[in-house]
Short mmCIF file of C-alpha atoms in Angstrom, two decimals:
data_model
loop_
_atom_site.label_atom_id
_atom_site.label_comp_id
_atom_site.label_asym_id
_atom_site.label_seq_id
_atom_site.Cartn_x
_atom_site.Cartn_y
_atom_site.Cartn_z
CA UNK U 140 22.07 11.61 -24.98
CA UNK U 141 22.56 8.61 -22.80
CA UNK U 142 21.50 8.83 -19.24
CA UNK U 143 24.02 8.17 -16.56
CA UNK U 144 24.74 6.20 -13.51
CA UNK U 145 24.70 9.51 -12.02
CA UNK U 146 20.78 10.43 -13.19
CA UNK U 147 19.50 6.93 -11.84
CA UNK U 148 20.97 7.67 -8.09
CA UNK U 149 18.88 10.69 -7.80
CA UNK U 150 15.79 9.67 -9.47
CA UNK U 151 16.30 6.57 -7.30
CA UNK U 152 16.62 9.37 -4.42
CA UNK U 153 13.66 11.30 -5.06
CA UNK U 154 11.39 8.49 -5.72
CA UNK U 155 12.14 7.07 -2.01
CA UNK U 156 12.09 10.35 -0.85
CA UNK U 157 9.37 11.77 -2.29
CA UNK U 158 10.88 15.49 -2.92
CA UNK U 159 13.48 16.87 -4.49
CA UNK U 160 14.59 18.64 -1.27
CA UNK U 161 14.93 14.95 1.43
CA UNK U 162 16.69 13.46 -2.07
CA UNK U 163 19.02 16.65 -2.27
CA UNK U 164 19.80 16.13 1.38
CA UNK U 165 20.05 12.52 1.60
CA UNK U 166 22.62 12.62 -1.33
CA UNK U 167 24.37 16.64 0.16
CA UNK U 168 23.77 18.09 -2.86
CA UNK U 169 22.13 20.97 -4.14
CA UNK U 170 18.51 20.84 -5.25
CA UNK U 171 19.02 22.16 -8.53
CA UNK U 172 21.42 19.78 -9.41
CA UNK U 173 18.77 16.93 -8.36
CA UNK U 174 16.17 18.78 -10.28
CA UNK U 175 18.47 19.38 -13.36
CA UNK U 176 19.10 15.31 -13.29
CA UNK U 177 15.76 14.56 -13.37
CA UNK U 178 14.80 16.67 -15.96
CA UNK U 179 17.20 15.24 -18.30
CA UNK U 180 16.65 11.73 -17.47
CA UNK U 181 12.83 12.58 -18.20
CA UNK U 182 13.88 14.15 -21.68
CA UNK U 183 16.43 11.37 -22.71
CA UNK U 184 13.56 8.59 -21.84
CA UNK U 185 10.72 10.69 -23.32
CA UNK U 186 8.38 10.27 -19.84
CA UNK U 187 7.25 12.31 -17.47
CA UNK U 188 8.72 10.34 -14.50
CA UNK U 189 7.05 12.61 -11.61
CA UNK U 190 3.84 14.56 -11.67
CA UNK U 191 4.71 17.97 -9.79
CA UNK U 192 2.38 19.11 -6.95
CA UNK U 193 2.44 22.00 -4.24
CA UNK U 194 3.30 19.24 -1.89
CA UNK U 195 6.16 17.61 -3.88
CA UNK U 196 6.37 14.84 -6.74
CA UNK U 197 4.21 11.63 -6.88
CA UNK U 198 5.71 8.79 -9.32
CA UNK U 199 3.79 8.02 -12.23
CA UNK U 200 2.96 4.76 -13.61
CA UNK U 201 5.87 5.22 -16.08
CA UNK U 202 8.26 6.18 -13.62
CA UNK U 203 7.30 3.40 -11.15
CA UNK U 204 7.64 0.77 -14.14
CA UNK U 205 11.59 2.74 -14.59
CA UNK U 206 12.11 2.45 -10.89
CA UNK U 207 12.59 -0.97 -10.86
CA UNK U 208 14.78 -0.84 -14.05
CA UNK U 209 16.78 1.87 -11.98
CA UNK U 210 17.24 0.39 -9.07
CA UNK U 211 18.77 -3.34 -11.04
CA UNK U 212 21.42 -1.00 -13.12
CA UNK U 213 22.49 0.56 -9.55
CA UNK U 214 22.59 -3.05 -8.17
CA UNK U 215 24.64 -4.58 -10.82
CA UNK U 216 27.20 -1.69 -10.86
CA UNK U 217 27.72 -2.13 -7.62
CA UNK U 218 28.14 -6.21 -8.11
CA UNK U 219 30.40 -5.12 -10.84
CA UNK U 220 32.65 -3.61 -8.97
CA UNK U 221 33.11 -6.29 -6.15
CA UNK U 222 33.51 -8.95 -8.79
CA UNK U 223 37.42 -8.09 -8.96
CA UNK U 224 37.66 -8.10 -4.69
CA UNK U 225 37.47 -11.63 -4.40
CA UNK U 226 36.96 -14.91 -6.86
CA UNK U 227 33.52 -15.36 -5.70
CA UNK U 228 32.99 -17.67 -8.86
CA UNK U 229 34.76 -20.58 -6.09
CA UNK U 230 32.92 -19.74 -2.45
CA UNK U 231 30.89 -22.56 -1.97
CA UNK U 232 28.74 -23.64 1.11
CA UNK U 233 25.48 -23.06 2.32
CA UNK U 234 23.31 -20.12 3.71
CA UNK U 235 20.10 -20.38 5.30
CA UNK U 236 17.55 -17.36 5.45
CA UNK U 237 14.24 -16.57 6.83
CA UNK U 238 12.12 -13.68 5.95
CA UNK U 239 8.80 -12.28 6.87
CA UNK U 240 6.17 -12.29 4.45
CA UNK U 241 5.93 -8.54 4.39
CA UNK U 242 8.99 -7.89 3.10
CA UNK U 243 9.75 -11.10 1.04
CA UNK U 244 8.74 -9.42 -2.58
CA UNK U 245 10.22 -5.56 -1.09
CA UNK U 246 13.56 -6.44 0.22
CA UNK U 247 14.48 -9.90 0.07
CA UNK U 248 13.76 -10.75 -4.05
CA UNK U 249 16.14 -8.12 -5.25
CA UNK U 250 18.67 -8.44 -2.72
CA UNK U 251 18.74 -12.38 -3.41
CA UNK U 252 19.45 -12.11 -6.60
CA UNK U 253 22.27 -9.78 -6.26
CA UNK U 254 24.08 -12.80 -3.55
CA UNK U 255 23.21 -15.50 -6.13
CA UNK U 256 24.77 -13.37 -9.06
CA UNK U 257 27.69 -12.55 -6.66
CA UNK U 258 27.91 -16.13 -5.19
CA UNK U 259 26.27 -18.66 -7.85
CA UNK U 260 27.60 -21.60 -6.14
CA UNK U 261 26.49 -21.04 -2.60
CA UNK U 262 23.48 -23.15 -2.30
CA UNK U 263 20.65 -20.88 -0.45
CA UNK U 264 17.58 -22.14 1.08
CA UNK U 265 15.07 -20.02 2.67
CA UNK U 266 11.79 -20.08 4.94
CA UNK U 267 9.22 -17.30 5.22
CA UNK U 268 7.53 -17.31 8.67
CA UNK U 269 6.50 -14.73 11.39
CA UNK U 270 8.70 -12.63 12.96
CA UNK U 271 8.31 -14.39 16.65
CA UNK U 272 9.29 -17.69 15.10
CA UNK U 273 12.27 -16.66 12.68
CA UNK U 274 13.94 -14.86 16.52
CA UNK U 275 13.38 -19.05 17.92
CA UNK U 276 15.23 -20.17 14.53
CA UNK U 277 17.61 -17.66 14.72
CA UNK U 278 18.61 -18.19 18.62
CA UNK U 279 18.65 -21.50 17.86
CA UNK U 280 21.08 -21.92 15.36
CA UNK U 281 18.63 -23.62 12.69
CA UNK U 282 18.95 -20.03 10.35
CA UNK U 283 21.86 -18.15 9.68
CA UNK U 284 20.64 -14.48 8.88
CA UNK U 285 16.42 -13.33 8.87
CA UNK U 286 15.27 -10.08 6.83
CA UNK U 287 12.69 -9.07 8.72
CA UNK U 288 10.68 -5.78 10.38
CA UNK U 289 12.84 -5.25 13.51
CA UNK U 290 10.95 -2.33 14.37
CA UNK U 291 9.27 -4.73 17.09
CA UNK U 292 11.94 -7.29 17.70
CA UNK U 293 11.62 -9.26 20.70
CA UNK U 294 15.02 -10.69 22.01
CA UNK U 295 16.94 -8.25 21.35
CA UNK U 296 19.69 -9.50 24.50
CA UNK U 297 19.72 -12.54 21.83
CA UNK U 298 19.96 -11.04 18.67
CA UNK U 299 22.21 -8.47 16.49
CA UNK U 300 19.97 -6.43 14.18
CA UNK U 301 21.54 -3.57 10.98
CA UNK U 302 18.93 -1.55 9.72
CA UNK U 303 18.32 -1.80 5.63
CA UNK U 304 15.30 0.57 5.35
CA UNK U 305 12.92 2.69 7.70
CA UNK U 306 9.67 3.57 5.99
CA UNK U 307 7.33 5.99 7.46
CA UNK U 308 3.33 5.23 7.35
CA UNK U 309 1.35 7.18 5.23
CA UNK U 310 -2.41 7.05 4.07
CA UNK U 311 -3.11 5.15 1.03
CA UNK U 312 -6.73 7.09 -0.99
CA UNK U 313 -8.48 6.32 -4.04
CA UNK U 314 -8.42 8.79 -6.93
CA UNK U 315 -10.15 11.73 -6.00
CA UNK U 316 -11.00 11.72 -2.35
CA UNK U 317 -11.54 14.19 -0.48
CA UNK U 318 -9.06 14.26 1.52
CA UNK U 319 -6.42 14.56 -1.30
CA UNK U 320 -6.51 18.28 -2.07
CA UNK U 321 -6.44 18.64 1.60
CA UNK U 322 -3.10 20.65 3.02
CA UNK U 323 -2.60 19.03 6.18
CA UNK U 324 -4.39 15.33 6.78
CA UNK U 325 -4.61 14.55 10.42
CA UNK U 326 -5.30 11.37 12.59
CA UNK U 327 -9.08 12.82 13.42
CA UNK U 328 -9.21 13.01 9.82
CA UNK U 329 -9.33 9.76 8.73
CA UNK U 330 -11.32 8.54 12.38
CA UNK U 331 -14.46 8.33 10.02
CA UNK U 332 -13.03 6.83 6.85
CA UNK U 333 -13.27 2.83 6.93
CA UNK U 334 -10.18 1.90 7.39
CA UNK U 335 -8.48 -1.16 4.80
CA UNK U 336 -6.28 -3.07 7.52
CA UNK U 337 -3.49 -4.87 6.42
CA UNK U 338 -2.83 -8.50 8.85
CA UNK U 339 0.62 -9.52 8.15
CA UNK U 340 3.76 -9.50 10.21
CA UNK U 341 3.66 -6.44 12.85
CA UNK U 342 2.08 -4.02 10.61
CA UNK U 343 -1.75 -4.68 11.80
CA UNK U 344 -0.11 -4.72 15.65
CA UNK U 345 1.61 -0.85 15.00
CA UNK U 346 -1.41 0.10 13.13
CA UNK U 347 -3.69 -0.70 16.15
CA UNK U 348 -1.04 0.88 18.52
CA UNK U 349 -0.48 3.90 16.23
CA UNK U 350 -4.78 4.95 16.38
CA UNK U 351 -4.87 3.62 20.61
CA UNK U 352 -1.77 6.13 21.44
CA UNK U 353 -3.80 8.97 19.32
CA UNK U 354 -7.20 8.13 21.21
CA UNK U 355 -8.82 7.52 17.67
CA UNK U 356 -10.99 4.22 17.01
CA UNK U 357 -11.55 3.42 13.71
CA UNK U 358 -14.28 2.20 11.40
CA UNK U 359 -12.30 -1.70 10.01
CA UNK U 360 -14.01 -2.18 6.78
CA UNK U 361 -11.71 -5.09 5.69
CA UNK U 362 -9.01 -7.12 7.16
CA UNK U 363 -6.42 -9.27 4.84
CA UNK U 364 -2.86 -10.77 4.84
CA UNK U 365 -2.80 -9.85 1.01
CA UNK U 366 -1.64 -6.23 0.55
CA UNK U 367 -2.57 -6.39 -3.44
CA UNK U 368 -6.19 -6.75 -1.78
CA UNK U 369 -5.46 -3.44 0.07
CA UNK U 370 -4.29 -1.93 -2.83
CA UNK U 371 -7.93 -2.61 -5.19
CA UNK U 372 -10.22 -2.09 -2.02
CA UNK U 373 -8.71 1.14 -1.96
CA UNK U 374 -8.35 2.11 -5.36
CA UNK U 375 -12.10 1.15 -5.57
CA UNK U 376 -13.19 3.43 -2.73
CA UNK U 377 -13.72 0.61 -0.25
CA UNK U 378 -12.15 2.53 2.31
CA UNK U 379 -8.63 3.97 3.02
CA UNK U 380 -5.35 2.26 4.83
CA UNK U 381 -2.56 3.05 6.79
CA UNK U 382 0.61 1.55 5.89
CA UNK U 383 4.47 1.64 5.79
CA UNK U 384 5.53 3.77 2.24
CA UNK U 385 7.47 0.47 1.81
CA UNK U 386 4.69 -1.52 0.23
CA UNK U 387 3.11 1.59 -1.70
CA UNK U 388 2.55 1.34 -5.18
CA UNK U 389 0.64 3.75 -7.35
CA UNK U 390 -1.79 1.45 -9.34
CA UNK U 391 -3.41 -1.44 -8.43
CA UNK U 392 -3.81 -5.17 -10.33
CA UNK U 393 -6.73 -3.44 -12.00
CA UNK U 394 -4.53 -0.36 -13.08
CA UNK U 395 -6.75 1.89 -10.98
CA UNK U 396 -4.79 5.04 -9.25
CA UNK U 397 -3.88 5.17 -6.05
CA UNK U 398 -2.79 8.08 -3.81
CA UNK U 399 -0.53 8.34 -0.96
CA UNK U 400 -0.42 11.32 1.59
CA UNK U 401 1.38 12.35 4.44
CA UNK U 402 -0.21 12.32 8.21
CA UNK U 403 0.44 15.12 10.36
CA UNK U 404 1.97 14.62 13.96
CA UNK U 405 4.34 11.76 15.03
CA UNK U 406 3.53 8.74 13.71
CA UNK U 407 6.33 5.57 14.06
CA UNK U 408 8.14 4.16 11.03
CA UNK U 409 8.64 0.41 10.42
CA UNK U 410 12.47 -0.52 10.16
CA UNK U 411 13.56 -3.60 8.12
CA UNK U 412 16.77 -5.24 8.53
CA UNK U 413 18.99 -7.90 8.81
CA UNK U 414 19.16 -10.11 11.90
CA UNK U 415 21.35 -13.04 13.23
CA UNK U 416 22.27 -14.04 16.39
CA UNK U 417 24.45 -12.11 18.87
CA UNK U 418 27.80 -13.53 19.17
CA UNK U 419 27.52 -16.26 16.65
CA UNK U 420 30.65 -17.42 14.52
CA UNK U 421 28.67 -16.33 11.31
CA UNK U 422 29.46 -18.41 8.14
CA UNK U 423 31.59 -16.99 5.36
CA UNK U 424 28.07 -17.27 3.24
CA UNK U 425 26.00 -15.37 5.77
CA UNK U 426 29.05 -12.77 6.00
CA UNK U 427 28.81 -12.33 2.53
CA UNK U 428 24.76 -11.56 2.26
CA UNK U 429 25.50 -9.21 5.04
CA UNK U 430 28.07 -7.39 3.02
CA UNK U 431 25.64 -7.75 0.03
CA UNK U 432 22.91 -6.08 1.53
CA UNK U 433 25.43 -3.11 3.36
CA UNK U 434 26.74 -2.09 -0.32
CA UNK U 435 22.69 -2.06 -1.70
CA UNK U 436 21.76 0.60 1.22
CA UNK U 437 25.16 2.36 0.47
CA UNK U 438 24.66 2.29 -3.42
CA UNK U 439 21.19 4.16 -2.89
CA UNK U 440 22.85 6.68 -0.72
CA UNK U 441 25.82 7.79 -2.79
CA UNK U 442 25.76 10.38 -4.80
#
């Protein structure tokens, strides 16, 4: 048996989701439909894409290694289908991008190579920078569209912002620490722990505002722009970190295990998005990466 476009939009769901329950809901269908997917996909492939815990699933190596595999079939459907909309094969001209380097490998690679498939003879050029300095680009006129986390943008009289994704922080642990069997992890919890901080775009700025806003003052072990560092320190017990589900990934460069765990209470989520300026004649290029991007979030919500 084959598995179908059908299979790889929920196990697409449930690995951003994280249970079979948000996927069900995200998608309005019934759990054990989602669960009956999965299960096949699983069989047809001969992995074990999720291991099961009281708490939900957690994506193995296996199924992270699929994920990616997933998510290019759903992306190339979708391309397939626009192909016949309009003779893209002729649009020519130019678009010019910035992106912030936290989301340049998350967001950006994949949905650049869907516009260049789409649009092979646009010629794109793009600059990675801070978020302050893409908003000066942007306002003035020297980029056409930034990816970016908007969770924190500044001029926002200036600029028109569409959110792509909103990930929620959670606590990144090495393989059996303590505080993975607990039930319910709290910020007083992890007070103690030495903390891995992560120092590029806005996420070491919401970290610090995140622990000030919960009166908690933690122990910084490390600090680095390089989140593949966060990943081994942790892995190899250096210390814990508390980032956006975004950049999680279950092994490190070393192939060590890492685990990711809920916080309780209300903690914020970093959005990423697409920005431009407000009331800007847009170019038919930058219109076009905007529509790109629109049918990649739609593709991963449609059942």
């Amino acid at each position: 048996m084959a598995f179908t476009i059908r299979q790889l939009q929920f196990f697409v769901a449930v690995a951003e989701q994280g249970t079979v329950s948000g996927a069900a809901q995200n998608l309005s269908i019934s759990q054990s439909a989602v669960t009956e997917a999965i299960k096949d996909l699983e069989r047809d492939l001969g992995v074990e894409l999720f291991e099961r815990h009281p708490r939900g699933l957690n994506i193995t190596h296996k199924g992270h290694q699929f994920l990616r595999h997933a998510t290019k079939i759903l992306a190339d459907v979708s391309d397939a289908r626009r192909t016949f909309s309009d003779d893209k094969e002729r649009a020519t001209g130019r678009l010019q991008l910035g992106v912030t380097s936290l989301v340049a490998g998350y967001v950006l690679s994949d949905l650049l190579a869907r516009y260049r498939r789409a649009f092979p003879s646009i010629d794109v050029s793009a600059i990675e920078d801070n978020g302050d300095y893409l908003e000066h680009l942007l306002v003035g006129g020297e980029l056409d569209v930034a990816v970016m986390v908007i969770s924190n943008l500044r001029d926002r009289m200036a600029l028109q912002a569409e959110i792509l994704e909103v990930s929620p922080y959670r606590l990144w642990l090495p393989l059996g620490h303590h505080l993975a069997s607990a039930d319910i992890i709290g910020i007083n919890d992890i007070v103690s722990e030495p903390l891995i901080m992560l120092t590029v775009d806005e996420i070491e700025e919401n970290t610090g505002k995140l622990l000030v806003a919960l009166g908690a003052r933690p122990h910084v072990a490390f600090r680095t722009r390089s989140v593949e560092a966060v990943r081994s320190l942790v892995a190899t017990g250096a210390g814990v970190a508390l980032l956006p589900d975004l950049v999680y990934r279950p092994w490190s460069l070393e192939g060590d295990r890492i685990e990711s765990r809920d916080i309780s209470g209300s903690l914020p989520v970093v959005q990423v998005g697409m920005v431009w300026r407000r009331g800007s004649s847009l170019p038919q290029a930058a219109r076009d990466f905007i529509g790109i991007a629109q049918s990649q979030r739609q593709t991963r919500q449609r059942p």
